[in-house]
Amino acid sequence: MDLYPGARLDRYVLLELLGEGGQGAVWKAKDPLGDGQLRALKLVGLSLSRPNDVERVRREARALSRLQHPSLTTCHALFEDLQRGALGVVMDYVEAVSLKKAQDDPRLDLALKLKVLSHIAHSLAYVHEQGVTHRDLKLDNVLLTHEFWQAPDRPENLKLVDFGIAAVSGNPQPLTALDTVVGTLAYLAPELIDPAHFSGDTLAPTLDIFAFGILGHKLLFGSHPAQTPPNASLIDYAMAYRHAQRLGAAWPEKLEASGLPGVLRDCLALKVDKRIRNGTELSLRVDRALAEPFDTAPYQAMEPPTHVEKADVIPAASESVQSQPVSVTAQTAIASPGAMLGETVEYPVVIASGN
């Protein structure tokens, strides 16, 4: 795509490149026919993209167009510019920073982190009630607007973004191939990482609930609940979840059973039937937990955030490893201003057997 500031696509004039990657680019743009309003355009090159990637962009636009919630970005239009060979999704332009980056902001104290978790829980309640599973909930896909710091109670000051791999209930034509799942490695539920050992619906809201537990643990404690090393591989996660199940103890061990830690623990249940079922139940549990007297002591000595989430790690010698004909796709493409459109990387699901 030959794009530059001042170029016009459909009715929109490009102003500034906000991010780009292998799948396309995100531009800040102006709508001359809409009183000069600012928009964010997610642009995908039709000739350079795989058919499934293009269809995911279309489905993301359709999913967002039917969702109306203050913590979600509005999708205004979907267009194809045949002259430039681009597919475009038109969204609200939001001046914001990702929650991953905001972790390093000293203003994000415990009280504001709890506000963040409450807003995310309520946005998931709405999304799940509409029959949509996000499937890529993570720190990167939560945005805090510049107004959040002055008005953290307002849900519109937090945005849950990137519905590019969302699943809609009743969809007769899923894009995910048989024996393939999508998501971001560190946030994937056990039934996705190790389907031979952990059973569960690979499109259910419980996937988002598990990811919420990971996000909450990272936000409050600065680490993954499995205590996997930085750059942990899929093998590490599969082994950690099997090890936790073999121990038979409450997992994660450091989380108490009451209050908000208890909510996170129930989000992170390794067995789906023990996990919080959906966003509605989650939001009720979070509200109830935050209404109780809150012991801040466990959160005062937080570990430094761990931002890198995958690497190749050799399994322990006591474990024998067998690859299964299943793959996991780590999807990092996003649809938010100021962030990169990522690449898609496939991982073989590795099943570790042993005592």
Coordinates of C-alpha atoms in Angstrom, one line a residue:
M1 CA 0.0 0.0 0.0
D2 CA 1.3 3.4 -1.0
L3 CA 0.3 5.4 2.1
Y4 CA 1.5 8.8 3.3
P5 CA 0.1 11.8 5.3
G6 CA -2.4 13.6 3.2
A7 CA -3.4 10.6 1.1
R8 CA -7.1 9.9 0.9
L9 CA -8.7 6.5 1.3
D10 CA -12.4 6.2 0.9
R11 CA -13.7 9.4 2.6
Y12 CA -10.8 9.7 5.1
V13 CA -7.6 11.7 4.9
L14 CA -4.5 10.1 6.5
L15 CA -2.7 12.3 9.1
E16 CA -0.2 10.2 11.0
L17 CA 1.1 6.6 11.0
L18 CA 0.5 5.2 14.5
G19 CA 1.8 1.7 14.0
E20 CA 2.5 -1.0 11.4
G21 CA 3.5 -4.6 11.0
G22 CA 3.3 -7.5 8.7
Q23 CA -0.5 -7.4 8.4
G24 CA -1.0 -3.7 7.8
A25 CA -1.0 -0.4 9.6
V26 CA -3.0 1.8 11.9
W27 CA -3.3 5.5 10.9
K28 CA -4.7 8.6 12.6
A29 CA -7.1 10.1 10.1
K30 CA -9.6 12.9 9.6
D31 CA -13.1 12.5 8.3
P32 CA -13.8 15.6 6.1
L33 CA -17.5 14.6 5.7
G34 CA -17.9 14.2 9.5
D35 CA -17.0 17.7 10.6
G36 CA -13.3 16.8 10.6
Q37 CA -13.6 14.2 13.4
L38 CA -10.5 12.2 14.1
R39 CA -10.6 8.5 13.5
A40 CA -8.3 5.5 13.7
L41 CA -8.0 3.5 10.5
K42 CA -6.9 -0.1 10.7
L43 CA -5.7 -0.8 7.1
V44 CA -4.8 -4.2 5.7
G45 CA -3.2 -4.8 2.3
L46 CA -5.4 -7.1 0.3
S47 CA -2.7 -8.4 -2.0
L48 CA -0.2 -9.2 0.8
S49 CA -2.6 -10.7 3.4
R50 CA -3.8 -14.3 3.7
P51 CA -7.6 -14.7 3.0
N52 CA -8.2 -15.7 6.7
D53 CA -6.4 -12.5 7.9
V54 CA -8.6 -10.4 5.7
E55 CA -11.7 -12.2 6.8
R56 CA -10.8 -11.7 10.5
V57 CA -10.6 -8.0 10.0
R58 CA -14.1 -8.0 8.4
R59 CA -15.4 -10.1 11.3
E60 CA -13.7 -7.8 13.8
A61 CA -15.6 -4.9 12.3
R62 CA -18.9 -6.7 12.3
A63 CA -18.4 -7.8 15.9
L64 CA -17.5 -4.3 17.1
S65 CA -20.4 -2.8 15.2
R66 CA -22.9 -4.8 17.2
L67 CA -21.3 -4.0 20.5
Q68 CA -22.1 -0.7 22.3
H69 CA -20.5 -0.3 25.6
P70 CA -18.5 2.6 27.1
S71 CA -15.4 0.5 27.6
L72 CA -15.3 -0.6 23.9
T73 CA -14.2 1.4 20.9
T74 CA -16.9 2.1 18.4
C75 CA -16.6 0.7 14.8
H76 CA -18.0 3.3 12.4
A77 CA -17.4 1.7 9.0
L78 CA -15.7 -1.0 7.0
F79 CA -14.5 -0.1 3.5
E80 CA -12.4 -1.4 0.6
D81 CA -10.3 1.0 -1.4
L82 CA -9.7 -0.9 -4.6
Q83 CA -7.3 1.6 -6.1
R84 CA -4.9 1.3 -3.1
G85 CA -5.7 -2.4 -2.5
A86 CA -6.6 -1.7 1.2
L87 CA -9.3 -3.0 3.5
G88 CA -10.1 -0.4 6.2
V89 CA -11.8 -0.5 9.6
V90 CA -12.9 2.9 10.9
M91 CA -12.8 3.3 14.7
D92 CA -12.8 5.9 17.4
Y93 CA -9.5 7.6 17.8
V94 CA -8.5 7.4 21.4
E95 CA -5.5 9.1 23.1
A96 CA -4.5 6.3 25.4
V97 CA -1.7 4.1 26.7
S98 CA -1.8 0.3 27.0
L99 CA -2.2 -1.2 30.5
K100 CA 1.1 -3.0 29.9
K101 CA 2.9 0.3 29.6
A102 CA 0.9 1.9 32.4
Q103 CA 2.2 -0.7 34.8
D104 CA 5.4 1.4 34.9
D105 CA 3.5 4.6 35.7
P106 CA 3.8 5.5 39.4
R107 CA 0.3 6.9 39.3
L108 CA -1.2 3.5 38.8
D109 CA -1.4 2.6 42.5
L110 CA -3.4 -0.3 44.0
A111 CA -6.7 1.7 44.1
L112 CA -6.5 2.4 40.4
K113 CA -5.5 -1.2 39.6
L114 CA -8.6 -2.3 41.4
K115 CA -10.7 0.2 39.3
V116 CA -9.1 -1.3 36.2
L117 CA -10.0 -4.8 37.1
S118 CA -13.6 -3.8 37.8
H119 CA -14.0 -2.0 34.5
I120 CA -12.6 -5.0 32.6
A121 CA -14.9 -7.4 34.4
H122 CA -17.9 -5.3 33.5
S123 CA -16.9 -5.0 29.9
L124 CA -16.5 -8.8 29.7
A125 CA -19.9 -9.2 31.3
Y126 CA -21.4 -7.2 28.4
V127 CA -19.4 -8.9 25.7
H128 CA -20.3 -12.4 26.9
E129 CA -24.0 -11.5 27.2
Q130 CA -23.8 -10.5 23.6
G131 CA -22.5 -14.0 22.7
V132 CA -18.9 -12.9 22.0
T133 CA -15.7 -14.4 23.5
H134 CA -12.8 -12.0 23.1
R135 CA -10.0 -14.7 23.1
D136 CA -7.1 -12.3 23.4
L137 CA -7.6 -10.5 26.7
K138 CA -4.1 -9.3 27.9
L139 CA -2.4 -6.2 29.3
D140 CA -1.6 -5.0 25.8
N141 CA -5.3 -5.0 24.8
V142 CA -6.5 -2.8 27.6
L143 CA -6.1 0.9 27.0
L144 CA -6.2 3.7 29.6
T145 CA -7.2 7.1 28.2
H146 CA -5.5 10.3 29.2
E147 CA -8.7 11.1 31.2
F148 CA -8.5 7.9 33.2
W149 CA -6.1 9.5 35.7
Q150 CA -8.5 12.3 36.6
A151 CA -11.7 10.2 36.3
P152 CA -10.9 6.5 36.9
D153 CA -14.5 5.7 37.9
R154 CA -15.8 6.4 34.4
P155 CA -15.9 3.2 32.3
E156 CA -15.3 5.1 29.0
N157 CA -11.8 5.9 30.2
L158 CA -10.8 2.3 29.9
K159 CA -11.0 0.5 26.5
L160 CA -10.9 -3.2 25.8
V161 CA -9.6 -3.5 22.2
D162 CA -8.7 -6.0 19.5
F163 CA -11.6 -8.2 18.6
G164 CA -9.7 -9.6 15.6
I165 CA -9.9 -13.2 16.9
A166 CA -13.1 -12.9 18.8
A167 CA -15.5 -15.9 18.5
V168 CA -19.3 -15.2 18.1
S169 CA -21.7 -17.9 19.3
G170 CA -23.6 -19.6 16.5
N171 CA -21.0 -18.8 13.9
P172 CA -21.4 -21.5 11.2
Q173 CA -18.0 -20.8 9.6
P174 CA -15.2 -20.6 12.1
L175 CA -11.9 -19.3 10.7
T176 CA -9.7 -21.4 13.1
A177 CA -8.7 -24.6 11.4
L178 CA -9.2 -28.0 13.1
D179 CA -6.5 -28.6 15.7
T180 CA -5.5 -25.0 15.8
V181 CA -6.2 -22.3 18.4
V182 CA -5.5 -18.6 18.6
G183 CA -4.4 -16.3 21.4
T184 CA -1.4 -15.1 23.3
L185 CA 0.7 -17.8 24.9
A186 CA 1.0 -16.6 28.5
Y187 CA -2.8 -16.1 28.7
L188 CA -4.0 -19.3 27.1
A189 CA -6.1 -21.6 29.2
P190 CA -4.8 -25.1 29.9
E191 CA -7.5 -26.7 27.7
L192 CA -5.9 -24.8 24.7
I193 CA -2.3 -25.4 25.6
D194 CA -2.7 -29.1 26.5
P195 CA -6.0 -30.4 25.1
A196 CA -4.9 -34.0 25.5
H197 CA -4.9 -33.5 29.3
F198 CA -7.3 -30.6 30.0
S199 CA -10.8 -30.8 28.4
G200 CA -13.0 -27.8 27.7
D201 CA -14.8 -25.7 25.0
T202 CA -12.2 -23.8 23.0
L203 CA -14.6 -21.0 22.2
A204 CA -16.3 -20.6 25.6
P205 CA -16.2 -17.4 27.8
T206 CA -14.2 -19.4 30.3
L207 CA -11.2 -18.7 28.1
D208 CA -11.6 -15.0 28.8
I209 CA -12.1 -15.7 32.5
F210 CA -8.8 -17.6 32.7
A211 CA -7.0 -14.8 30.8
F212 CA -8.6 -12.3 33.3
G213 CA -7.0 -14.3 36.1
I214 CA -3.6 -14.1 34.4
L215 CA -4.0 -10.4 33.7
G216 CA -5.1 -9.7 37.3
H217 CA -2.1 -11.6 38.8
K218 CA 0.3 -9.8 36.5
L219 CA -1.2 -6.4 37.3
L220 CA -1.3 -6.9 41.1
F221 CA 1.8 -9.1 41.7
G222 CA 3.9 -8.4 38.6
S223 CA 4.3 -12.1 37.6
H224 CA 2.5 -15.0 35.9
P225 CA 0.7 -17.2 38.5
A226 CA 2.5 -20.3 37.3
Q227 CA 5.8 -18.6 38.2
T228 CA 7.2 -19.5 34.9
P229 CA 10.6 -17.9 34.0
P230 CA 10.8 -14.8 31.7
N231 CA 10.6 -16.0 28.1
A232 CA 8.7 -19.1 29.2
S233 CA 7.8 -21.5 26.3
L234 CA 4.6 -23.4 25.7
I235 CA 6.3 -26.5 27.1
D236 CA 6.8 -24.6 30.4
Y237 CA 3.2 -23.7 30.7
A238 CA 2.0 -27.2 29.8
M239 CA 4.3 -28.7 32.4
A240 CA 3.4 -26.1 35.1
Y241 CA -0.3 -26.7 34.7
R242 CA 0.1 -30.4 34.8
H243 CA 2.4 -30.2 37.9
A244 CA -0.1 -27.9 39.7
Q245 CA -2.9 -30.4 39.0
R246 CA -0.8 -33.4 40.2
L247 CA -0.1 -31.6 43.5
G248 CA -3.8 -31.4 44.2
A249 CA -3.3 -28.2 46.2
A250 CA -5.1 -24.9 45.7
W251 CA -3.6 -23.1 42.8
P252 CA -2.0 -20.6 42.7
E253 CA -0.7 -21.4 46.1
K254 CA -0.1 -17.8 47.2
L255 CA -3.6 -16.6 46.6
E256 CA -6.1 -16.7 49.5
A257 CA -9.5 -18.2 49.0
S258 CA -11.4 -15.0 50.1
G259 CA -11.8 -11.5 48.7
L260 CA -10.3 -10.5 45.3
P261 CA -7.5 -13.1 45.6
G262 CA -10.2 -15.7 45.9
V263 CA -11.8 -14.4 42.7
L264 CA -8.6 -14.6 40.8
R265 CA -8.1 -18.1 42.1
D266 CA -11.5 -19.1 40.8
C267 CA -10.7 -17.5 37.4
L268 CA -7.5 -19.6 37.2
A269 CA -9.1 -23.0 38.0
L270 CA -7.4 -25.5 35.8
K271 CA -10.6 -27.5 35.4
V272 CA -13.2 -25.6 33.4
D273 CA -16.1 -26.8 35.6
K274 CA -14.4 -25.2 38.7
R275 CA -13.8 -21.9 36.9
I276 CA -16.0 -18.8 37.0
R277 CA -18.3 -19.3 34.1
N278 CA -18.6 -15.9 32.4
G279 CA -18.2 -12.2 32.6
T280 CA -21.6 -11.7 34.4
E281 CA -20.6 -14.0 37.2
L282 CA -17.1 -12.4 37.2
S283 CA -18.4 -8.8 37.5
L284 CA -20.7 -9.8 40.4
R285 CA -17.8 -11.5 42.2
V286 CA -15.4 -8.6 41.7
D287 CA -17.9 -6.1 42.9
R288 CA -18.6 -8.1 46.0
A289 CA -14.9 -8.6 46.7
L290 CA -14.1 -4.9 46.3
A291 CA -17.0 -3.9 48.6
E292 CA -15.4 -5.9 51.5
P293 CA -12.6 -4.5 53.7
F294 CA -9.5 -4.9 51.7
D295 CA -6.2 -6.1 53.1
T296 CA -3.5 -4.3 51.0
A297 CA -0.5 -6.0 52.7
P298 CA -0.1 -8.8 50.1
Y299 CA 0.2 -6.2 47.4
Q300 CA 2.8 -3.9 48.9
A301 CA 5.9 -5.8 47.9
M302 CA 5.1 -6.5 44.3
E303 CA 7.6 -8.1 42.0
P304 CA 8.8 -6.1 39.0
P305 CA 6.5 -6.6 35.9
T306 CA 7.6 -9.3 33.5
H307 CA 6.9 -8.1 30.0
V308 CA 8.4 -10.9 27.8
E309 CA 6.1 -13.9 27.5
K310 CA 7.7 -16.6 25.4
A311 CA 11.0 -18.3 24.7
D312 CA 12.5 -21.7 24.1
V313 CA 13.2 -23.5 27.4
I314 CA 14.5 -27.1 27.6
P315 CA 12.2 -29.3 29.8
A316 CA 13.5 -31.0 32.9
A317 CA 15.2 -34.3 32.3
S318 CA 12.6 -36.2 34.4
E319 CA 9.9 -35.3 31.9
S320 CA 9.5 -37.1 28.5
V321 CA 8.1 -34.8 25.8
Q322 CA 6.0 -35.7 22.8
S323 CA 4.7 -33.3 20.2
Q324 CA 1.1 -33.6 19.2
P325 CA -0.4 -32.6 15.8
V326 CA -1.9 -29.5 17.2
S327 CA -0.7 -25.9 16.9
V328 CA -1.2 -22.7 18.9
T329 CA -1.2 -19.4 17.1
A330 CA 0.1 -16.4 19.1
Q331 CA -2.0 -13.6 17.6
T332 CA -0.6 -10.2 18.4
A333 CA -2.4 -8.1 15.8
I334 CA -4.3 -5.3 17.4
A335 CA -6.8 -2.7 16.4
S336 CA -5.9 0.2 18.6
P337 CA -4.2 3.6 17.9
G338 CA -0.5 3.8 18.8
A339 CA 0.2 0.1 18.7
M340 CA 1.7 -2.2 16.2
L341 CA 0.0 -4.7 14.0
G342 CA 1.8 -7.9 14.9
E343 CA 2.9 -11.1 13.2
T344 CA 1.2 -14.5 13.7
V345 CA 3.5 -17.2 15.0
E346 CA 2.6 -20.9 15.3
Y347 CA 3.6 -23.1 18.2
P348 CA 3.2 -26.9 18.3
V349 CA 1.3 -28.0 21.4
V350 CA 3.7 -30.1 23.4
I351 CA 2.4 -32.6 25.9
A352 CA 4.8 -33.6 28.7
S353 CA 4.3 -36.9 30.4
G354 CA 5.8 -38.2 33.6
N355 CA 5.3 -38.4 37.3

